[in-house]
Amino acid sequence: INENLKINNYTLLRKTKQINATSIIGKGEKDIFLSKIISLPENSSKIWKLTKLSTSAKITTLNLTSSKAFASGYVYITANYKTISTINDKSYYGKVNYIEAILPFSTDIIINTYNDIVKNTDVCQVINPCSISEKHILENPTLSSNNELLYDKINEQLILNIKIIITRDEEITIYI
């Protein structure tokens, strides 16, 4: 595309080109507190010590309005723990077991736009939902025959951070 520009009685020929670009028109972020009591199945060995606990989050639904995004999904929790089956001369013997749990969540996230209005054609994307703080509390203690505390519940508490961006595909004119 050619465009003429007149400056001080001189006519300049400027070339332009149309390109497609993705623009970020808004952002949002929210921290949500989640808690779940994870109980061991009946007749399973009780928890002596937690060895590893991991969490991961997945957003399954994301809906966009003009001022908010609504997100729902799940946090997956996996706990590895040691058990005690026998104690001999200050040595402890037992298995390492694991238990898994799923924690559903749903929340709204306020969108901060850059002087633009969110349209139906805009795209809402989640940027790596993650746990920013976790606390693992062992509950329901019982005393073993060798005076060791054993537990059959884990109170898992976490703060989940969800960040979103709103993008729009636009055609932009550039001068070359």
PDB file of C-alpha atoms in Angstrom:
ATOM      1  CA  ILE A   1       0.000   0.000   0.000  1.00  0.00           C
ATOM      2  CA  ASN A   2       1.385   3.392  -0.896  1.00  0.00           C
ATOM      3  CA  GLU A   3       0.463   6.577   0.867  1.00  0.00           C
ATOM      4  CA  ASN A   4       1.444  10.106  -0.148  1.00  0.00           C
ATOM      5  CA  LEU A   5       2.497  12.568   2.512  1.00  0.00           C
ATOM      6  CA  LYS A   6       2.935  16.272   1.738  1.00  0.00           C
ATOM      7  CA  ILE A   7       5.441  18.180   3.895  1.00  0.00           C
ATOM      8  CA  ASN A   8       6.553  21.754   3.052  1.00  0.00           C
ATOM      9  CA  ASN A   9       5.432  21.444  -0.565  1.00  0.00           C
ATOM     10  CA  TYR A  10       7.338  18.185  -1.019  1.00  0.00           C
ATOM     11  CA  THR A  11       5.449  15.009  -1.685  1.00  0.00           C
ATOM     12  CA  LEU A  12       6.918  11.955  -0.022  1.00  0.00           C
ATOM     13  CA  LEU A  13       5.925   8.433  -0.921  1.00  0.00           C
ATOM     14  CA  ARG A  14       5.511   6.199   2.147  1.00  0.00           C
ATOM     15  CA  LYS A  15       4.942   2.498   1.976  1.00  0.00           C
ATOM     16  CA  THR A  16       2.802   0.717   4.516  1.00  0.00           C
ATOM     17  CA  LYS A  17       2.231  -2.904   5.297  1.00  0.00           C
ATOM     18  CA  GLN A  18      -0.536  -4.700   7.179  1.00  0.00           C
ATOM     19  CA  ILE A  19       0.580  -7.290   9.729  1.00  0.00           C
ATOM     20  CA  ASN A  20      -1.339  -9.519  12.115  1.00  0.00           C
ATOM     21  CA  ALA A  21      -0.316  -9.252  15.758  1.00  0.00           C
ATOM     22  CA  THR A  22      -1.550 -10.505  19.108  1.00  0.00           C
ATOM     23  CA  SER A  23      -2.004  -7.764  21.700  1.00  0.00           C
ATOM     24  CA  ILE A  24      -2.396  -8.168  25.445  1.00  0.00           C
ATOM     25  CA  ILE A  25      -5.386  -6.047  26.373  1.00  0.00           C
ATOM     26  CA  GLY A  26      -5.811  -7.093  30.000  1.00  0.00           C
ATOM     27  CA  LYS A  27      -4.476  -9.072  32.931  1.00  0.00           C
ATOM     28  CA  GLY A  28      -5.824 -10.544  36.129  1.00  0.00           C
ATOM     29  CA  GLU A  29      -4.504 -12.408  39.139  1.00  0.00           C
ATOM     30  CA  LYS A  30      -6.035 -14.045  42.182  1.00  0.00           C
ATOM     31  CA  ASP A  31      -4.849 -16.029  45.191  1.00  0.00           C
ATOM     32  CA  ILE A  32      -7.368 -18.476  46.657  1.00  0.00           C
ATOM     33  CA  PHE A  33      -7.109 -20.407  49.912  1.00  0.00           C
ATOM     34  CA  LEU A  34      -7.950 -24.119  49.680  1.00  0.00           C
ATOM     35  CA  SER A  35      -8.088 -26.748  52.396  1.00  0.00           C
ATOM     36  CA  LYS A  36      -8.770 -30.483  52.421  1.00  0.00           C
ATOM     37  CA  ILE A  37      -8.646 -33.161  55.100  1.00  0.00           C
ATOM     38  CA  ILE A  38      -7.136 -36.295  53.567  1.00  0.00           C
ATOM     39  CA  SER A  39      -8.059 -39.414  55.552  1.00  0.00           C
ATOM     40  CA  LEU A  40      -6.274 -42.714  55.201  1.00  0.00           C
ATOM     41  CA  PRO A  41      -8.412 -45.686  54.165  1.00  0.00           C
ATOM     42  CA  GLU A  42      -9.612 -48.054  56.894  1.00  0.00           C
ATOM     43  CA  ASN A  43      -7.115 -50.762  57.939  1.00  0.00           C
ATOM     44  CA  SER A  44      -4.152 -48.984  56.331  1.00  0.00           C
ATOM     45  CA  SER A  45      -0.885 -48.323  58.138  1.00  0.00           C
ATOM     46  CA  LYS A  46      -0.847 -44.971  59.877  1.00  0.00           C
ATOM     47  CA  ILE A  47       1.444 -42.074  59.035  1.00  0.00           C
ATOM     48  CA  TRP A  48       4.648 -41.844  61.024  1.00  0.00           C
ATOM     49  CA  LYS A  49       6.333 -39.110  58.926  1.00  0.00           C
ATOM     50  CA  LEU A  50       5.572 -37.304  55.689  1.00  0.00           C
ATOM     51  CA  THR A  51       8.424 -37.766  53.215  1.00  0.00           C
ATOM     52  CA  LYS A  52       7.141 -35.828  50.224  1.00  0.00           C
ATOM     53  CA  LEU A  53       3.989 -33.945  49.357  1.00  0.00           C
ATOM     54  CA  SER A  54       3.361 -32.518  45.899  1.00  0.00           C
ATOM     55  CA  THR A  55       0.543 -30.486  44.420  1.00  0.00           C
ATOM     56  CA  SER A  56      -0.359 -29.491  40.888  1.00  0.00           C
ATOM     57  CA  ALA A  57      -3.283 -27.495  39.543  1.00  0.00           C
ATOM     58  CA  LYS A  58      -5.267 -27.752  36.341  1.00  0.00           C
ATOM     59  CA  ILE A  59      -7.831 -25.247  35.070  1.00  0.00           C
ATOM     60  CA  THR A  60     -10.634 -27.133  33.317  1.00  0.00           C
ATOM     61  CA  THR A  61     -13.070 -24.289  32.588  1.00  0.00           C
ATOM     62  CA  LEU A  62     -12.382 -20.633  31.860  1.00  0.00           C
ATOM     63  CA  ASN A  63     -15.190 -18.221  30.944  1.00  0.00           C
ATOM     64  CA  LEU A  64     -14.750 -14.551  30.116  1.00  0.00           C
ATOM     65  CA  THR A  65     -17.073 -11.588  30.657  1.00  0.00           C
ATOM     66  CA  SER A  66     -16.423  -7.889  30.149  1.00  0.00           C
ATOM     67  CA  SER A  67     -14.883  -7.390  33.607  1.00  0.00           C
ATOM     68  CA  LYS A  68     -14.205 -10.856  35.059  1.00  0.00           C
ATOM     69  CA  ALA A  69     -12.980 -14.310  34.210  1.00  0.00           C
ATOM     70  CA  PHE A  70     -14.475 -17.360  35.911  1.00  0.00           C
ATOM     71  CA  ALA A  71     -12.067 -20.260  36.441  1.00  0.00           C
ATOM     72  CA  SER A  72     -12.671 -23.731  37.795  1.00  0.00           C
ATOM     73  CA  GLY A  73     -10.517 -26.796  38.019  1.00  0.00           C
ATOM     74  CA  TYR A  74      -8.748 -29.192  40.334  1.00  0.00           C
ATOM     75  CA  VAL A  75      -5.697 -29.355  42.578  1.00  0.00           C
ATOM     76  CA  TYR A  76      -4.096 -32.804  42.602  1.00  0.00           C
ATOM     77  CA  ILE A  77      -2.370 -33.751  45.866  1.00  0.00           C
ATOM     78  CA  THR A  78       0.035 -36.678  46.332  1.00  0.00           C
ATOM     79  CA  ALA A  79       1.482 -37.472  49.767  1.00  0.00           C
ATOM     80  CA  ASN A  80       4.290 -39.980  50.351  1.00  0.00           C
ATOM     81  CA  TYR A  81       4.634 -41.096  53.971  1.00  0.00           C
ATOM     82  CA  LYS A  82       6.537 -43.525  56.144  1.00  0.00           C
ATOM     83  CA  THR A  83       4.863 -46.095  58.349  1.00  0.00           C
ATOM     84  CA  ILE A  84       6.171 -48.113  61.285  1.00  0.00           C
ATOM     85  CA  SER A  85       5.665 -51.850  61.356  1.00  0.00           C
ATOM     86  CA  THR A  86       8.416 -52.928  63.798  1.00  0.00           C
ATOM     87  CA  ILE A  87      10.929 -51.234  66.091  1.00  0.00           C
ATOM     88  CA  ASN A  88      14.160 -53.017  67.114  1.00  0.00           C
ATOM     89  CA  ASP A  89      16.966 -51.455  69.189  1.00  0.00           C
ATOM     90  CA  LYS A  90      16.219 -47.877  68.124  1.00  0.00           C
ATOM     91  CA  SER A  91      15.739 -48.875  64.480  1.00  0.00           C
ATOM     92  CA  TYR A  92      12.409 -48.318  62.795  1.00  0.00           C
ATOM     93  CA  TYR A  93      11.119 -50.505  59.991  1.00  0.00           C
ATOM     94  CA  GLY A  94       8.142 -49.826  57.774  1.00  0.00           C
ATOM     95  CA  LYS A  95       6.952 -49.114  54.292  1.00  0.00           C
ATOM     96  CA  VAL A  96       6.707 -45.922  52.311  1.00  0.00           C
ATOM     97  CA  ASN A  97       3.119 -45.491  51.148  1.00  0.00           C
ATOM     98  CA  TYR A  98       1.297 -42.802  49.257  1.00  0.00           C
ATOM     99  CA  ILE A  99      -2.184 -41.357  49.110  1.00  0.00           C
ATOM    100  CA  GLU A 100      -3.736 -39.111  46.473  1.00  0.00           C
ATOM    101  CA  ALA A 101      -6.565 -36.604  46.677  1.00  0.00           C
ATOM    102  CA  ILE A 102      -8.326 -34.221  44.314  1.00  0.00           C
ATOM    103  CA  LEU A 103      -9.528 -30.806  45.471  1.00  0.00           C
ATOM    104  CA  PRO A 104     -12.007 -28.981  43.201  1.00  0.00           C
ATOM    105  CA  PHE A 105     -12.109 -25.166  43.119  1.00  0.00           C
ATOM    106  CA  SER A 106     -13.928 -22.330  41.406  1.00  0.00           C
ATOM    107  CA  THR A 107     -13.260 -18.587  41.511  1.00  0.00           C
ATOM    108  CA  ASP A 108     -13.688 -15.283  39.720  1.00  0.00           C
ATOM    109  CA  ILE A 109     -10.772 -13.080  38.652  1.00  0.00           C
ATOM    110  CA  ILE A 110     -11.141  -9.338  38.088  1.00  0.00           C
ATOM    111  CA  ILE A 111      -9.670  -8.195  34.769  1.00  0.00           C
ATOM    112  CA  ASN A 112      -7.582  -5.025  34.598  1.00  0.00           C
ATOM    113  CA  THR A 113      -7.683  -3.736  31.027  1.00  0.00           C
ATOM    114  CA  TYR A 114      -5.468  -1.153  29.365  1.00  0.00           C
ATOM    115  CA  ASN A 115      -8.226   1.338  28.425  1.00  0.00           C
ATOM    116  CA  ASP A 116      -9.961  -1.221  26.252  1.00  0.00           C
ATOM    117  CA  ILE A 117     -13.218  -3.143  26.380  1.00  0.00           C
ATOM    118  CA  VAL A 118     -13.165  -6.946  26.431  1.00  0.00           C
ATOM    119  CA  LYS A 119     -14.892  -8.386  23.349  1.00  0.00           C
ATOM    120  CA  ASN A 120     -16.466 -11.778  22.713  1.00  0.00           C
ATOM    121  CA  THR A 121     -13.674 -12.598  20.264  1.00  0.00           C
ATOM    122  CA  ASP A 122     -10.886 -11.991  22.813  1.00  0.00           C
ATOM    123  CA  VAL A 123      -8.994 -14.961  24.205  1.00  0.00           C
ATOM    124  CA  CYS A 124      -8.437 -15.622  27.916  1.00  0.00           C
ATOM    125  CA  GLN A 125      -5.353 -17.665  28.811  1.00  0.00           C
ATOM    126  CA  VAL A 126      -4.129 -19.022  32.145  1.00  0.00           C
ATOM    127  CA  ILE A 127      -0.450 -18.600  32.945  1.00  0.00           C
ATOM    128  CA  ASN A 128       0.825 -21.544  35.008  1.00  0.00           C
ATOM    129  CA  PRO A 129      -1.513 -21.910  38.026  1.00  0.00           C
ATOM    130  CA  CYS A 130       0.649 -22.804  41.015  1.00  0.00           C
ATOM    131  CA  SER A 131       0.681 -23.203  44.755  1.00  0.00           C
ATOM    132  CA  ILE A 132       2.548 -20.312  46.372  1.00  0.00           C
ATOM    133  CA  SER A 133       2.225 -21.494  49.976  1.00  0.00           C
ATOM    134  CA  GLU A 134       1.456 -24.882  51.491  1.00  0.00           C
ATOM    135  CA  LYS A 135       0.983 -26.245  54.981  1.00  0.00           C
ATOM    136  CA  HIS A 136       0.686 -29.950  55.804  1.00  0.00           C
ATOM    137  CA  ILE A 137      -0.760 -30.674  59.234  1.00  0.00           C
ATOM    138  CA  LEU A 138      -0.885 -34.228  60.543  1.00  0.00           C
ATOM    139  CA  GLU A 139      -4.086 -34.842  62.536  1.00  0.00           C
ATOM    140  CA  ASN A 140      -5.816 -37.407  64.715  1.00  0.00           C
ATOM    141  CA  PRO A 141      -2.728 -38.689  66.582  1.00  0.00           C
ATOM    142  CA  THR A 142      -2.524 -42.054  68.327  1.00  0.00           C
ATOM    143  CA  LEU A 143       0.354 -43.454  70.340  1.00  0.00           C
ATOM    144  CA  SER A 144       2.052 -46.629  69.088  1.00  0.00           C
ATOM    145  CA  SER A 145       3.150 -49.417  71.407  1.00  0.00           C
ATOM    146  CA  ASN A 146       6.654 -47.872  71.370  1.00  0.00           C
ATOM    147  CA  ASN A 147       5.410 -44.371  72.198  1.00  0.00           C
ATOM    148  CA  GLU A 148       5.655 -43.019  68.665  1.00  0.00           C
ATOM    149  CA  LEU A 149       2.935 -40.684  67.432  1.00  0.00           C
ATOM    150  CA  LEU A 150       1.051 -41.988  64.401  1.00  0.00           C
ATOM    151  CA  TYR A 151      -1.583 -40.124  62.377  1.00  0.00           C
ATOM    152  CA  ASP A 152      -4.411 -41.066  60.044  1.00  0.00           C
ATOM    153  CA  LYS A 153      -5.274 -37.647  58.568  1.00  0.00           C
ATOM    154  CA  ILE A 154      -3.472 -34.871  56.723  1.00  0.00           C
ATOM    155  CA  ASN A 155      -4.944 -31.382  56.736  1.00  0.00           C
ATOM    156  CA  GLU A 156      -3.603 -29.948  53.458  1.00  0.00           C
ATOM    157  CA  GLN A 157      -3.828 -26.152  53.224  1.00  0.00           C
ATOM    158  CA  LEU A 158      -2.567 -24.140  50.291  1.00  0.00           C
ATOM    159  CA  ILE A 159      -2.811 -20.838  48.502  1.00  0.00           C
ATOM    160  CA  LEU A 160      -3.310 -21.245  44.766  1.00  0.00           C
ATOM    161  CA  ASN A 161      -2.171 -18.398  42.512  1.00  0.00           C
ATOM    162  CA  ILE A 162      -3.971 -18.007  39.171  1.00  0.00           C
ATOM    163  CA  LYS A 163      -2.762 -15.479  36.585  1.00  0.00           C
ATOM    164  CA  ILE A 164      -4.604 -14.758  33.344  1.00  0.00           C
ATOM    165  CA  ILE A 165      -4.043 -12.594  30.289  1.00  0.00           C
ATOM    166  CA  ILE A 166      -6.613 -11.412  27.761  1.00  0.00           C
ATOM    167  CA  THR A 167      -5.332 -11.272  24.185  1.00  0.00           C
ATOM    168  CA  ARG A 168      -6.732 -10.048  20.897  1.00  0.00           C
ATOM    169  CA  ASP A 169      -5.602 -10.674  17.324  1.00  0.00           C
ATOM    170  CA  GLU A 170      -5.414  -7.366  15.453  1.00  0.00           C
ATOM    171  CA  GLU A 171      -4.359  -6.105  12.061  1.00  0.00           C
ATOM    172  CA  ILE A 172      -1.831  -3.300  12.430  1.00  0.00           C
ATOM    173  CA  THR A 173      -0.519  -0.881   9.798  1.00  0.00           C
ATOM    174  CA  ILE A 174       3.217  -0.263   9.872  1.00  0.00           C
ATOM    175  CA  TYR A 175       5.262   2.150   7.800  1.00  0.00           C
ATOM    176  CA  ILE A 176       8.254   0.692   5.959  1.00  0.00           C
TER     177      ILE A 176
END
